[in-house]
Amino acid sequence: MGNTRVIVAVYGPREVQNKSQQNNNQALVRCEYSMANFSTGDRTRRQKGDRRSTEISLVIRQTMEASILTHLMPRSQIDIFVQVLQADGGTRSACINAATLALADAGIPMRDIVTSCTAGYLCSTPLLDLNYVEDSAGGPDVTVGILSKMDKVTLLQMDAKLPMDIFENVMQLAIEGCKAIANYIREVLLENTKQLESRRGG
Amino acid sequence: MRDLQPSLNQTQRVRLQSALRQLHSLPSSSSSSPLSSVAVADPIQVNHDDNILKGHGTLDCDGEVVATLCGVVERVNKLVYVRALRARYKPEVGDIIVGRVIEIAPKRWRLEINFSQVAVLMLSSMNLPDGIQRRRTAVDELNMRSIFEENDVICAEVRGFQHDGSLHLQARSQKYGKLERGQLLTVPAYLVKRRKQHFHHLEQYGVDLIIGCNGFIWVGEHVEAGENVGMLVEDQKKTSTAEEESWSFTPLETRKHICRIANAVRLLSALGFTLTVEAIVDTAEASLASNIEINDMLGAEFFVQTAEREVQRRASMVRKKG
């Protein structure tokens, strides 16, 4: 998304590594988020378990879990590994969009395509998909994740304060951004499926 | 295996693109035309008057049938389901599979097959090395490691599912069992179709080819069906070392053939073509005919040539039918 690049690897459904966490009715969804050393402006070595990583991992896991039909794969585990290669604002959204693509490509049944987008409010204008410069200007940053066809919100985060009416505008803008991304993702998935099927042949 | 991406120069890229485009434009043989591909959350066309059975990969959302997977819609009488492409293997009873032992548990082996859980091979579903049908005693259980160890490759058949959803295998026939002296290859499971025969003995190469339904393919030196059992019975110390040496030496020619067939499998899976014995043998023979070195088989030139050959083969099949 713009200059933000992320890579997502999905493993599973496979056998649960940690037997104590095994759930007899559902699949276990695990997610790990990390930023590469070279992803931001200055090269910093990030701790594996630092607070921001854990929080974003949790957020991505909950968002994807709302969409994956986990009851179809009991006693198994789905791992989502996310790594940010180039960070320019909106890394959370890019990760969720990439995770949706990876899960759909891996053939894991999902209720709907989950997409996410950020929006902000600077200089009295709502802005869609802030980059790093706009984000660090100190204005509010709203991240919205939705199930596109069903029109349901699965993720809503905001930092800084916003009056209620402006918040509604900004959220509406973010939802429109999400829908545009969902269309694009859907086209790509369909094209890929057609390619694979035609190659496989009769 | 999408990791095989040979670096193509400009002409090769153009040739590959045109070959793939021709493949796309060929009318497909079966009902699964690319027109019935769906992505996640796409509605599926159904006639609402009939009682349609909603199968795998579908979800009932406010009366609309919606796909939950990316794949192709298949309709069989009243059943509508979505067949996913690059998904995990979906086992059915009686499938022949190849797996790798990852753990030895009380009275059973746990094998990794390309499924969402590990498959279980019970000690009682396995022929004992001395061939007698008897009750398994505690001594047998302690000697499990002498039959199969961790990281051994085993060929078995799906016996069924247990009530808790785990998969049970059986290896009661002579043709199942430990596989030695060869290579194990993993390909996406959707490239392997269920056929009558999964064990192939390629006589002109002296090579065994086992195409597991789970996408694990074994290419190895040919072993007669009863040989493995005989070997395990004798105490290894008793046979002379010279005999053992000659037995355990695979000739260079056979090893080259094994590598050639294995590379043919890797190439076909990278191109996304269905894996059949005929296709694999054709590719290997084409590489022999064009005098391509074994390691060059995975290079750019042969990659493009194989794609072009496949296009010609499919076009000629369509012409024969039409």
Short mmCIF file of C-alpha atoms in Angstrom, two decimals:
data_model
loop_
_atom_site.label_atom_id
_atom_site.label_comp_id
_atom_site.label_asym_id
_atom_site.label_seq_id
_atom_site.Cartn_x
_atom_site.Cartn_y
_atom_site.Cartn_z
CA MET A 1 0.00 0.00 0.00
CA GLY A 2 1.96 2.96 -1.25
CA ASN A 3 5.46 2.58 0.11
CA THR A 4 4.50 0.16 2.83
CA ARG A 5 5.51 -3.41 1.99
CA VAL A 6 4.76 -6.41 4.12
CA ILE A 7 5.15 -10.14 3.64
CA VAL A 8 2.80 -12.66 5.20
CA ALA A 9 3.30 -16.41 5.50
CA VAL A 10 0.41 -18.67 6.48
CA TYR A 11 1.04 -22.21 7.73
CA GLY A 12 -1.73 -24.66 8.26
CA PRO A 13 -4.04 -26.03 9.18
CA ARG A 14 -1.51 -28.30 10.82
CA GLU A 15 -1.02 -30.23 14.00
CA VAL A 16 -1.01 -28.19 17.18
CA GLN A 17 2.54 -27.79 18.48
CA ASN A 18 1.56 -27.09 22.05
CA LYS A 19 -0.82 -29.82 23.09
CA SER A 20 -2.07 -27.92 26.10
CA GLN A 21 -3.59 -25.26 23.88
CA GLN A 22 -5.38 -27.70 21.66
CA ASN A 23 -9.07 -27.00 21.23
CA ASN A 24 -11.31 -29.91 20.37
CA ASN A 25 -13.91 -27.85 18.58
CA GLN A 26 -11.96 -25.21 16.79
CA ALA A 27 -8.74 -24.42 15.09
CA LEU A 28 -6.20 -22.37 17.01
CA VAL A 29 -5.13 -19.19 15.24
CA ARG A 30 -1.72 -17.79 16.10
CA CYS A 31 -0.19 -14.63 14.75
CA GLU A 32 3.25 -13.06 15.03
CA TYR A 33 4.07 -9.59 13.85
CA SER A 34 7.59 -8.31 13.48
CA MET A 35 9.29 -5.43 11.75
CA ALA A 36 12.51 -5.99 9.90
CA ASN A 37 15.50 -4.00 11.08
CA PHE A 38 15.71 -2.15 7.80
CA SER A 39 12.02 -1.27 7.56
CA THR A 40 12.04 2.15 9.16
CA GLY A 41 14.15 5.23 8.50
CA ASP A 42 16.82 4.38 11.07
CA ARG A 43 17.94 0.80 11.41
CA THR A 44 16.87 -0.33 14.87
CA ARG A 45 17.03 -3.81 16.26
CA ARG A 46 13.57 -4.60 17.57
CA GLN A 47 12.87 -6.87 20.45
CA LYS A 48 10.79 -9.89 19.53
CA GLY A 49 8.32 -9.46 22.36
CA ASP A 50 8.07 -5.73 22.66
CA ARG A 51 4.76 -4.15 23.45
CA ARG A 52 3.87 -2.75 20.06
CA SER A 53 4.55 -6.06 18.33
CA THR A 54 2.50 -8.01 20.81
CA GLU A 55 -0.38 -5.58 20.54
CA ILE A 56 -0.45 -5.63 16.77
CA SER A 57 -0.13 -9.42 16.75
CA LEU A 58 -3.12 -9.65 19.01
CA VAL A 59 -5.10 -7.22 16.87
CA ILE A 60 -4.39 -9.10 13.66
CA ARG A 61 -5.18 -12.41 15.27
CA GLN A 62 -8.54 -11.24 16.55
CA THR A 63 -9.44 -9.67 13.23
CA MET A 64 -8.64 -12.79 11.24
CA GLU A 65 -10.22 -15.11 13.76
CA ALA A 66 -13.51 -13.29 13.32
CA SER A 67 -13.50 -14.31 9.68
CA ILE A 68 -11.94 -17.77 9.61
CA LEU A 69 -14.43 -20.61 10.03
CA THR A 70 -12.44 -22.28 12.74
CA HIS A 71 -15.02 -24.89 13.62
CA LEU A 72 -14.36 -26.66 10.33
CA MET A 73 -10.84 -27.57 11.37
CA PRO A 74 -10.89 -28.81 14.94
CA ARG A 75 -7.70 -29.83 16.71
CA SER A 76 -5.46 -27.96 14.33
CA GLN A 77 -3.48 -24.77 14.23
CA ILE A 78 -3.18 -21.95 11.74
CA ASP A 79 -0.08 -19.77 11.97
CA ILE A 80 0.11 -16.32 10.45
CA PHE A 81 3.58 -14.77 10.35
CA VAL A 82 3.72 -11.13 9.34
CA GLN A 83 6.86 -9.19 8.64
CA VAL A 84 7.09 -5.56 7.65
CA LEU A 85 9.75 -4.93 5.05
CA GLN A 86 9.15 -1.25 4.41
CA ALA A 87 7.18 0.87 6.86
CA ASP A 88 5.55 4.08 5.69
CA GLY A 89 2.46 4.39 7.83
CA GLY A 90 -0.54 2.07 7.86
CA THR A 91 1.46 -1.08 8.55
CA ARG A 92 -1.38 -2.60 10.55
CA SER A 93 -3.78 -2.29 7.62
CA ALA A 94 -1.28 -3.59 5.12
CA CYS A 95 -0.70 -6.62 7.34
CA ILE A 96 -4.39 -7.42 7.57
CA ASN A 97 -4.91 -7.10 3.83
CA ALA A 98 -1.90 -9.29 3.12
CA ALA A 99 -3.07 -11.85 5.68
CA THR A 100 -6.46 -12.06 3.96
CA LEU A 101 -4.77 -12.74 0.64
CA ALA A 102 -2.52 -15.39 2.14
CA LEU A 103 -5.37 -17.17 3.90
CA ALA A 104 -7.53 -17.17 0.79
CA ASP A 105 -4.66 -18.51 -1.29
CA ALA A 106 -3.98 -21.23 1.28
CA GLY A 107 -7.54 -22.51 0.93
CA ILE A 108 -8.59 -21.76 4.50
CA PRO A 109 -12.36 -21.21 4.61
CA MET A 110 -13.34 -17.69 5.55
CA ARG A 111 -16.63 -15.93 6.02
CA ASP A 112 -15.65 -12.91 4.04
CA ILE A 113 -12.73 -10.87 2.77
CA VAL A 114 -11.31 -8.79 5.63
CA THR A 115 -9.78 -5.52 4.59
CA SER A 116 -8.47 -2.64 6.58
CA CYS A 117 -7.60 0.97 5.97
CA THR A 118 -6.55 3.99 7.98
CA ALA A 119 -7.93 7.50 7.84
CA GLY A 120 -7.03 10.68 9.65
CA TYR A 121 -8.05 14.28 10.13
CA LEU A 122 -5.51 16.99 9.44
CA CYS A 123 -6.06 20.67 8.73
CA SER A 124 -9.83 20.17 8.88
CA THR A 125 -9.82 17.59 6.09
CA PRO A 126 -10.36 13.88 6.43
CA LEU A 127 -7.45 12.05 4.82
CA LEU A 128 -7.38 8.46 3.63
CA ASP A 129 -4.42 6.13 4.20
CA LEU A 130 -1.96 8.27 6.05
CA ASN A 131 1.69 7.78 5.43
CA TYR A 132 4.43 8.18 8.00
CA VAL A 133 4.83 11.94 7.58
CA GLU A 134 1.11 12.60 7.90
CA ASP A 135 0.83 10.19 10.80
CA SER A 136 3.58 11.81 12.80
CA ALA A 137 1.93 15.23 12.41
CA GLY A 138 0.03 14.44 15.57
CA GLY A 139 -3.49 14.27 14.26
CA PRO A 140 -5.90 11.43 15.01
CA ASP A 141 -5.46 8.12 13.22
CA VAL A 142 -8.43 5.81 12.81
CA THR A 143 -7.87 2.23 11.70
CA VAL A 144 -10.92 0.35 10.50
CA GLY A 145 -11.16 -3.28 9.51
CA ILE A 146 -14.32 -4.62 7.92
CA LEU A 147 -15.84 -7.74 6.43
CA SER A 148 -16.54 -6.22 3.06
CA LYS A 149 -19.63 -8.01 1.77
CA MET A 150 -21.34 -8.35 5.11
CA ASP A 151 -20.55 -4.74 6.03
CA LYS A 152 -19.47 -5.61 9.54
CA VAL A 153 -16.69 -3.89 11.42
CA THR A 154 -14.17 -6.21 13.05
CA LEU A 155 -11.46 -3.75 13.97
CA LEU A 156 -11.72 -0.17 15.11
CA GLN A 157 -8.81 1.62 16.68
CA MET A 158 -8.05 5.25 17.18
CA ASP A 159 -5.40 7.30 18.89
CA ALA A 160 -5.87 10.94 19.87
CA LYS A 161 -9.29 12.53 20.27
CA LEU A 162 -11.95 13.44 17.76
CA PRO A 163 -15.34 15.07 18.09
CA MET A 164 -18.18 12.67 17.33
CA ASP A 165 -19.48 14.11 14.04
CA ILE A 166 -16.01 14.38 12.50
CA PHE A 167 -15.31 10.87 13.69
CA GLU A 168 -18.27 9.60 11.72
CA ASN A 169 -16.98 11.25 8.55
CA VAL A 170 -13.53 9.88 9.00
CA MET A 171 -14.81 6.40 9.71
CA GLN A 172 -17.03 6.51 6.63
CA LEU A 173 -14.04 7.48 4.54
CA ALA A 174 -12.00 4.62 5.94
CA ILE A 175 -14.81 2.16 5.19
CA GLU A 176 -14.94 3.33 1.60
CA GLY A 177 -11.21 2.82 1.34
CA CYS A 178 -11.63 -0.70 2.70
CA LYS A 179 -14.29 -1.50 0.12
CA ALA A 180 -12.06 -0.30 -2.72
CA ILE A 181 -9.25 -2.53 -1.46
CA ALA A 182 -11.67 -5.44 -1.13
CA ASN A 183 -12.67 -5.12 -4.78
CA TYR A 184 -9.07 -5.13 -5.82
CA ILE A 185 -8.23 -8.15 -3.66
CA ARG A 186 -11.20 -10.02 -5.04
CA GLU A 187 -10.14 -9.40 -8.62
CA VAL A 188 -6.63 -10.58 -7.92
CA LEU A 189 -7.85 -13.76 -6.21
CA LEU A 190 -10.24 -14.55 -9.03
CA GLU A 191 -7.59 -14.01 -11.66
CA ASN A 192 -5.16 -16.23 -9.80
CA THR A 193 -7.75 -19.00 -9.39
CA LYS A 194 -8.54 -18.92 -13.10
CA GLN A 195 -4.85 -19.09 -13.95
CA LEU A 196 -4.21 -22.06 -11.69
CA GLU A 197 -7.25 -23.91 -12.94
CA SER A 198 -6.47 -23.37 -16.60
CA ARG A 199 -2.89 -24.49 -16.09
CA ARG A 200 -3.94 -27.61 -14.30
CA GLY A 201 -6.13 -28.47 -17.22
CA GLY A 202 -8.38 -31.46 -17.65
CA MET B 1 6.11 -25.97 -5.33
CA ARG B 2 6.17 -22.40 -6.46
CA ASP B 3 9.75 -21.90 -5.35
CA LEU B 4 11.08 -22.93 -8.76
CA GLN B 5 11.27 -19.60 -10.59
CA PRO B 6 13.95 -19.82 -13.23
CA SER B 7 15.36 -16.54 -14.42
CA LEU B 8 14.04 -16.13 -17.94
CA ASN B 9 15.49 -13.78 -20.47
CA GLN B 10 13.23 -11.64 -22.60
CA THR B 11 12.47 -14.10 -25.42
CA GLN B 12 11.85 -16.93 -23.00
CA ARG B 13 9.48 -14.77 -21.01
CA VAL B 14 7.54 -13.89 -24.13
CA ARG B 15 7.35 -17.52 -25.20
CA LEU B 16 6.14 -18.57 -21.76
CA GLN B 17 3.49 -15.88 -21.69
CA SER B 18 2.14 -16.86 -25.07
CA ALA B 19 2.11 -20.55 -24.13
CA LEU B 20 0.18 -19.82 -20.94
CA ARG B 21 -2.24 -17.59 -22.81
CA GLN B 22 -2.94 -20.37 -25.28
CA LEU B 23 -3.56 -22.77 -22.42
CA HIS B 24 -6.03 -20.34 -20.98
CA SER B 25 -7.91 -19.98 -24.25
CA LEU B 26 -8.22 -23.70 -24.90
CA PRO B 27 -11.73 -24.89 -24.12
CA SER B 28 -11.57 -27.05 -21.02
CA SER B 29 -12.59 -30.65 -21.23
CA SER B 30 -14.69 -30.98 -18.12
CA SER B 31 -17.49 -28.99 -16.59
CA SER B 32 -15.08 -26.99 -14.49
CA SER B 33 -14.52 -24.15 -16.90
CA PRO B 34 -12.68 -21.12 -15.59
CA LEU B 35 -15.99 -19.29 -15.75
CA SER B 36 -17.11 -21.05 -12.62
CA SER B 37 -14.18 -19.86 -10.54
CA VAL B 38 -15.10 -18.02 -7.41
CA ALA B 39 -13.26 -16.01 -4.82
CA VAL B 40 -14.11 -15.78 -1.15
CA ALA B 41 -17.55 -14.33 -0.39
CA ASP B 42 -18.77 -14.56 -3.96
CA PRO B 43 -22.39 -15.59 -4.36
CA ILE B 44 -22.96 -18.86 -6.17
CA GLN B 45 -25.70 -19.14 -8.74
CA VAL B 46 -28.29 -21.63 -7.58
CA ASN B 47 -31.77 -22.34 -8.58
CA HIS B 48 -33.60 -21.61 -5.37
CA ASP B 49 -36.56 -23.82 -6.18
CA ASP B 50 -34.66 -27.10 -5.89
CA ASN B 51 -33.42 -28.16 -2.50
CA ILE B 52 -29.78 -27.66 -3.18
CA LEU B 53 -27.38 -29.39 -0.80
CA LYS B 54 -24.69 -26.97 0.23
CA GLY B 55 -21.41 -28.85 0.39
CA HIS B 56 -17.86 -27.96 1.33
CA GLY B 57 -16.70 -24.46 0.80
CA THR B 58 -20.13 -22.90 0.91
CA LEU B 59 -22.01 -20.98 3.50
CA ASP B 60 -25.64 -20.05 3.77
CA CYS B 61 -25.85 -16.30 4.25
CA ASP B 62 -29.41 -14.89 4.38
CA GLY B 63 -30.67 -17.47 1.95
CA GLU B 64 -27.83 -16.80 -0.48
CA VAL B 65 -25.19 -19.43 -1.06
CA VAL B 66 -21.81 -17.82 -0.64
CA ALA B 67 -18.37 -19.31 -1.29
CA THR B 68 -15.93 -19.50 1.59
CA LEU B 69 -12.97 -20.62 -0.47
CA CYS B 70 -11.23 -19.51 -3.64
CA GLY B 71 -11.75 -22.24 -6.14
CA VAL B 72 -13.99 -23.80 -8.72
CA VAL B 73 -17.69 -24.50 -8.25
CA GLU B 74 -18.63 -28.13 -8.87
CA ARG B 75 -22.17 -29.37 -9.21
CA VAL B 76 -23.07 -33.02 -8.83
CA ASN B 77 -26.83 -33.60 -9.03
CA LYS B 78 -28.17 -31.62 -6.11
CA LEU B 79 -24.82 -31.04 -4.41
CA VAL B 80 -23.03 -27.76 -4.90
CA TYR B 81 -19.54 -27.37 -3.51
CA VAL B 82 -16.37 -25.38 -4.05
CA ARG B 83 -13.19 -27.24 -4.79
CA ALA B 84 -10.25 -25.30 -3.42
CA LEU B 85 -7.02 -25.36 -5.34
CA ARG B 86 -3.96 -24.85 -3.22
CA ALA B 87 -5.43 -26.23 -0.04
CA ARG B 88 -4.30 -29.03 2.21
CA TYR B 89 -4.93 -32.61 1.26
CA LYS B 90 -8.45 -33.95 1.87
CA PRO B 91 -8.23 -37.63 2.69
CA GLU B 92 -10.71 -40.25 1.56
CA VAL B 93 -10.88 -43.86 2.66
CA GLY B 94 -8.71 -46.08 0.49
CA ASP B 95 -6.30 -43.39 -0.69
CA ILE B 96 -2.70 -44.40 -1.10
CA ILE B 97 -0.44 -41.95 0.66
CA VAL B 98 3.20 -41.47 1.44
CA GLY B 99 4.16 -40.03 4.80
CA ARG B 100 7.07 -39.39 7.08
CA VAL B 101 7.27 -40.63 10.66
CA ILE B 102 7.56 -37.78 13.11
CA GLU B 103 6.89 -39.50 16.42
CA ILE B 104 6.63 -42.91 18.02
CA ALA B 105 3.83 -43.13 20.57
CA PRO B 106 2.51 -46.08 22.60
CA LYS B 107 1.54 -48.79 20.09
CA ARG B 108 1.44 -46.39 17.15
CA TRP B 109 3.47 -44.24 14.81
CA ARG B 110 2.52 -40.66 13.99
CA LEU B 111 3.09 -39.63 10.40
CA GLU B 112 3.17 -36.30 8.73
CA ILE B 113 1.01 -36.28 5.62
CA ASN B 114 -0.19 -33.06 4.13
CA PHE B 115 -3.25 -32.86 6.35
CA SER B 116 -4.45 -30.62 9.16
CA GLN B 117 -3.55 -33.26 11.74
CA VAL B 118 -0.96 -36.00 11.95
CA ALA B 119 -2.04 -39.42 10.76
CA VAL B 120 -1.75 -42.43 13.01
CA LEU B 121 -0.46 -45.85 11.98
CA MET B 122 -1.29 -48.40 14.67
CA LEU B 123 1.10 -51.21 15.41
CA SER B 124 -1.75 -53.64 14.83
CA SER B 125 -2.32 -52.26 11.32
CA MET B 126 1.17 -53.15 10.30
CA ASN B 127 2.56 -56.51 9.27
CA LEU B 128 5.16 -57.82 11.66
CA PRO B 129 8.58 -58.50 10.20
CA ASP B 130 8.39 -62.23 10.70
CA GLY B 131 5.12 -62.32 8.82
CA ILE B 132 3.18 -64.30 11.40
CA GLN B 133 -0.29 -63.11 12.30
CA ARG B 134 -0.29 -62.91 16.04
CA ARG B 135 -1.23 -60.66 18.90
CA ARG B 136 1.18 -57.83 19.46
CA THR B 137 2.94 -58.29 22.79
CA ALA B 138 4.84 -55.87 24.94
CA VAL B 139 8.08 -57.02 23.30
CA ASP B 140 6.67 -55.99 19.92
CA GLU B 141 5.84 -52.62 21.32
CA LEU B 142 9.36 -52.16 22.62
CA ASN B 143 10.79 -53.17 19.26
CA MET B 144 8.72 -50.68 17.26
CA ARG B 145 11.80 -48.66 16.56
CA SER B 146 13.36 -51.54 14.67
CA ILE B 147 10.47 -51.46 12.20
CA PHE B 148 10.15 -47.72 11.63
CA GLU B 149 12.13 -44.91 13.17
CA GLU B 150 11.68 -41.15 13.15
CA ASN B 151 12.06 -39.56 9.72
CA ASP B 152 11.39 -42.79 7.86
CA VAL B 153 9.28 -42.53 4.72
CA ILE B 154 6.34 -44.90 4.68
CA CYS B 155 3.71 -45.79 2.13
CA ALA B 156 0.30 -46.69 3.52
CA GLU B 157 -3.39 -46.61 2.82
CA VAL B 158 -6.10 -44.60 4.53
CA ARG B 159 -8.17 -46.89 6.68
CA GLY B 160 -10.65 -44.39 8.02
CA PHE B 161 -11.44 -41.61 10.39
CA GLN B 162 -11.94 -42.02 14.08
CA HIS B 163 -14.81 -40.40 15.90
CA ASP B 164 -12.56 -37.59 17.07
CA GLY B 165 -11.54 -36.77 13.51
CA SER B 166 -8.05 -38.25 13.47
CA LEU B 167 -6.90 -40.23 10.49
CA HIS B 168 -5.93 -43.89 10.74
CA LEU B 169 -3.75 -45.69 8.26
CA GLN B 170 -2.99 -49.28 7.50
CA ALA B 171 -0.04 -50.93 5.85
CA ARG B 172 -1.07 -54.53 5.77
CA SER B 173 -0.07 -55.42 2.26
CA GLN B 174 3.36 -56.20 0.88
CA LYS B 175 3.44 -53.17 -1.31
CA TYR B 176 3.11 -50.79 1.66
CA GLY B 177 5.83 -50.19 4.17
CA LYS B 178 9.11 -48.41 4.49
CA LEU B 179 10.52 -46.77 1.41
CA GLU B 180 14.25 -46.68 1.00
CA ARG B 181 16.81 -45.69 -1.59
CA GLY B 182 15.04 -42.84 -3.25
CA GLN B 183 13.73 -39.31 -3.03
CA LEU B 184 10.61 -37.87 -1.51
CA LEU B 185 9.11 -34.87 -3.28
CA THR B 186 6.32 -32.61 -2.12
CA VAL B 187 3.94 -31.09 -4.59
CA PRO B 188 0.62 -29.30 -4.02
CA ALA B 189 -2.03 -31.93 -3.40
CA TYR B 190 -4.42 -30.63 -6.05
CA LEU B 191 -2.07 -31.67 -8.83
CA VAL B 192 -2.54 -35.36 -8.03
CA LYS B 193 -5.76 -36.90 -9.27
CA ARG B 194 -7.16 -40.12 -7.90
CA ARG B 195 -6.50 -42.92 -10.29
CA LYS B 196 -6.71 -46.69 -10.26
CA GLN B 197 -2.98 -47.13 -10.01
CA HIS B 198 -0.66 -45.14 -7.84
CA PHE B 199 2.28 -47.52 -7.85
CA HIS B 200 4.22 -47.36 -11.08
CA HIS B 201 7.24 -49.39 -12.02
CA LEU B 202 9.07 -47.66 -14.84
CA GLU B 203 10.79 -50.60 -16.43
CA GLN B 204 12.98 -48.76 -18.87
CA TYR B 205 14.58 -46.86 -15.98
CA GLY B 206 14.36 -49.48 -13.22
CA VAL B 207 12.66 -46.92 -11.01
CA ASP B 208 9.64 -47.08 -8.74
CA LEU B 209 7.29 -44.12 -8.82
CA ILE B 210 4.65 -43.85 -6.10
CA ILE B 211 2.26 -40.91 -6.52
CA GLY B 212 0.67 -40.35 -3.13
CA CYS B 213 -2.75 -38.70 -3.13
CA ASN B 214 -1.54 -36.27 -0.49
CA GLY B 215 1.01 -34.72 -2.81
CA PHE B 216 4.02 -36.64 -1.54
CA ILE B 217 5.72 -38.41 -4.41
CA TRP B 218 8.32 -41.11 -4.01
CA VAL B 219 10.89 -41.79 -6.71
CA GLY B 220 13.20 -44.60 -5.87
CA GLU B 221 15.09 -47.65 -6.94
CA HIS B 222 12.87 -50.54 -7.81
CA VAL B 223 12.37 -53.05 -4.99
CA GLU B 224 10.47 -56.29 -5.38
CA ALA B 225 7.43 -56.48 -3.15
CA GLY B 226 8.66 -59.16 -0.77
CA GLU B 227 12.22 -57.98 -0.41
CA ASN B 228 11.95 -55.63 2.55
CA VAL B 229 10.39 -58.28 4.77
CA GLY B 230 13.17 -60.77 4.09
CA MET B 231 15.89 -58.29 4.94
CA LEU B 232 14.53 -57.44 8.35
CA VAL B 233 14.29 -61.04 9.50
CA GLU B 234 17.99 -61.92 9.38
CA ASP B 235 20.28 -60.66 12.04
CA GLN B 236 22.51 -58.24 10.21
CA LYS B 237 25.64 -59.54 11.88
CA LYS B 238 25.13 -63.00 10.43
CA THR B 239 25.20 -61.94 6.75
CA SER B 240 28.69 -61.32 5.49
CA THR B 241 29.73 -57.73 5.03
CA ALA B 242 30.64 -58.27 1.39
CA GLU B 243 27.11 -59.36 0.58
CA GLU B 244 25.71 -56.37 2.42
CA GLU B 245 27.94 -54.05 0.46
CA SER B 246 26.82 -55.35 -2.91
CA TRP B 247 23.18 -55.28 -1.83
CA SER B 248 23.30 -51.72 -0.59
CA PHE B 249 24.95 -50.25 -3.68
CA THR B 250 22.59 -48.58 -6.14
CA PRO B 251 24.10 -48.39 -9.61
CA LEU B 252 24.95 -44.95 -10.95
CA GLU B 253 22.64 -45.28 -13.95
CA THR B 254 19.65 -45.95 -11.73
CA ARG B 255 20.54 -43.00 -9.55
CA LYS B 256 20.71 -40.76 -12.60
CA HIS B 257 17.32 -41.95 -13.74
CA ILE B 258 15.90 -41.31 -10.29
CA CYS B 259 17.21 -37.74 -10.41
CA ARG B 260 15.87 -37.20 -13.89
CA ILE B 261 12.38 -38.36 -12.97
CA ALA B 262 12.48 -36.31 -9.78
CA ASN B 263 13.40 -33.20 -11.72
CA ALA B 264 10.61 -33.89 -14.19
CA VAL B 265 8.17 -33.98 -11.26
CA ARG B 266 9.55 -30.73 -9.83
CA LEU B 267 9.27 -29.04 -13.20
CA LEU B 268 5.69 -30.13 -13.80
CA SER B 269 4.59 -29.06 -10.35
CA ALA B 270 6.24 -25.67 -10.77
CA LEU B 271 4.33 -25.18 -14.02
CA GLY B 272 1.10 -26.21 -12.35
CA PHE B 273 0.27 -29.15 -14.62
CA THR B 274 -1.49 -32.25 -13.36
CA LEU B 275 0.92 -35.03 -12.44
CA THR B 276 0.29 -38.23 -14.33
CA VAL B 277 2.75 -40.99 -15.08
CA GLU B 278 2.50 -40.26 -18.78
CA ALA B 279 3.35 -36.61 -18.32
CA ILE B 280 6.31 -37.39 -16.07
CA VAL B 281 7.70 -40.04 -18.38
CA ASP B 282 7.16 -37.79 -21.42
CA THR B 283 9.07 -34.97 -19.78
CA ALA B 284 11.92 -37.27 -18.79
CA GLU B 285 12.12 -38.73 -22.28
CA ALA B 286 12.05 -35.29 -23.88
CA SER B 287 14.96 -34.26 -21.71
CA LEU B 288 16.86 -37.39 -22.71
CA ALA B 289 16.08 -36.81 -26.37
CA SER B 290 17.30 -33.23 -26.27
CA ASN B 291 20.42 -34.31 -24.35
CA ILE B 292 19.78 -31.90 -21.53
CA GLU B 293 21.90 -32.43 -18.43
CA ILE B 294 19.97 -33.48 -15.36
CA ASN B 295 20.64 -30.25 -13.51
CA ASP B 296 19.75 -28.19 -16.57
CA MET B 297 16.27 -29.65 -16.53
CA LEU B 298 15.27 -27.06 -13.96
CA GLY B 299 16.72 -24.25 -16.03
CA ALA B 300 14.91 -21.64 -18.05
CA GLU B 301 15.10 -23.20 -21.51
CA PHE B 302 13.62 -26.58 -20.66
CA PHE B 303 11.02 -24.86 -18.49
CA VAL B 304 9.68 -22.96 -21.47
CA GLN B 305 9.99 -25.95 -23.79
CA THR B 306 7.93 -28.13 -21.43
CA ALA B 307 5.21 -25.48 -21.27
CA GLU B 308 5.09 -25.29 -25.06
CA ARG B 309 4.96 -29.05 -25.39
CA GLU B 310 2.05 -29.23 -22.95
CA VAL B 311 0.16 -26.62 -24.97
CA GLN B 312 0.62 -28.68 -28.11
CA ARG B 313 -0.46 -31.86 -26.37
CA ARG B 314 -3.64 -30.29 -25.05
CA ALA B 315 -4.43 -28.64 -28.35
CA SER B 316 -4.12 -31.97 -30.13
CA MET B 317 -6.38 -33.61 -27.56
CA VAL B 318 -9.01 -30.97 -28.10
CA ARG B 319 -8.77 -31.46 -31.86
CA LYS B 320 -9.18 -35.20 -31.48
CA LYS B 321 -12.34 -34.73 -29.47
CA GLY B 322 -13.83 -32.05 -31.67
#
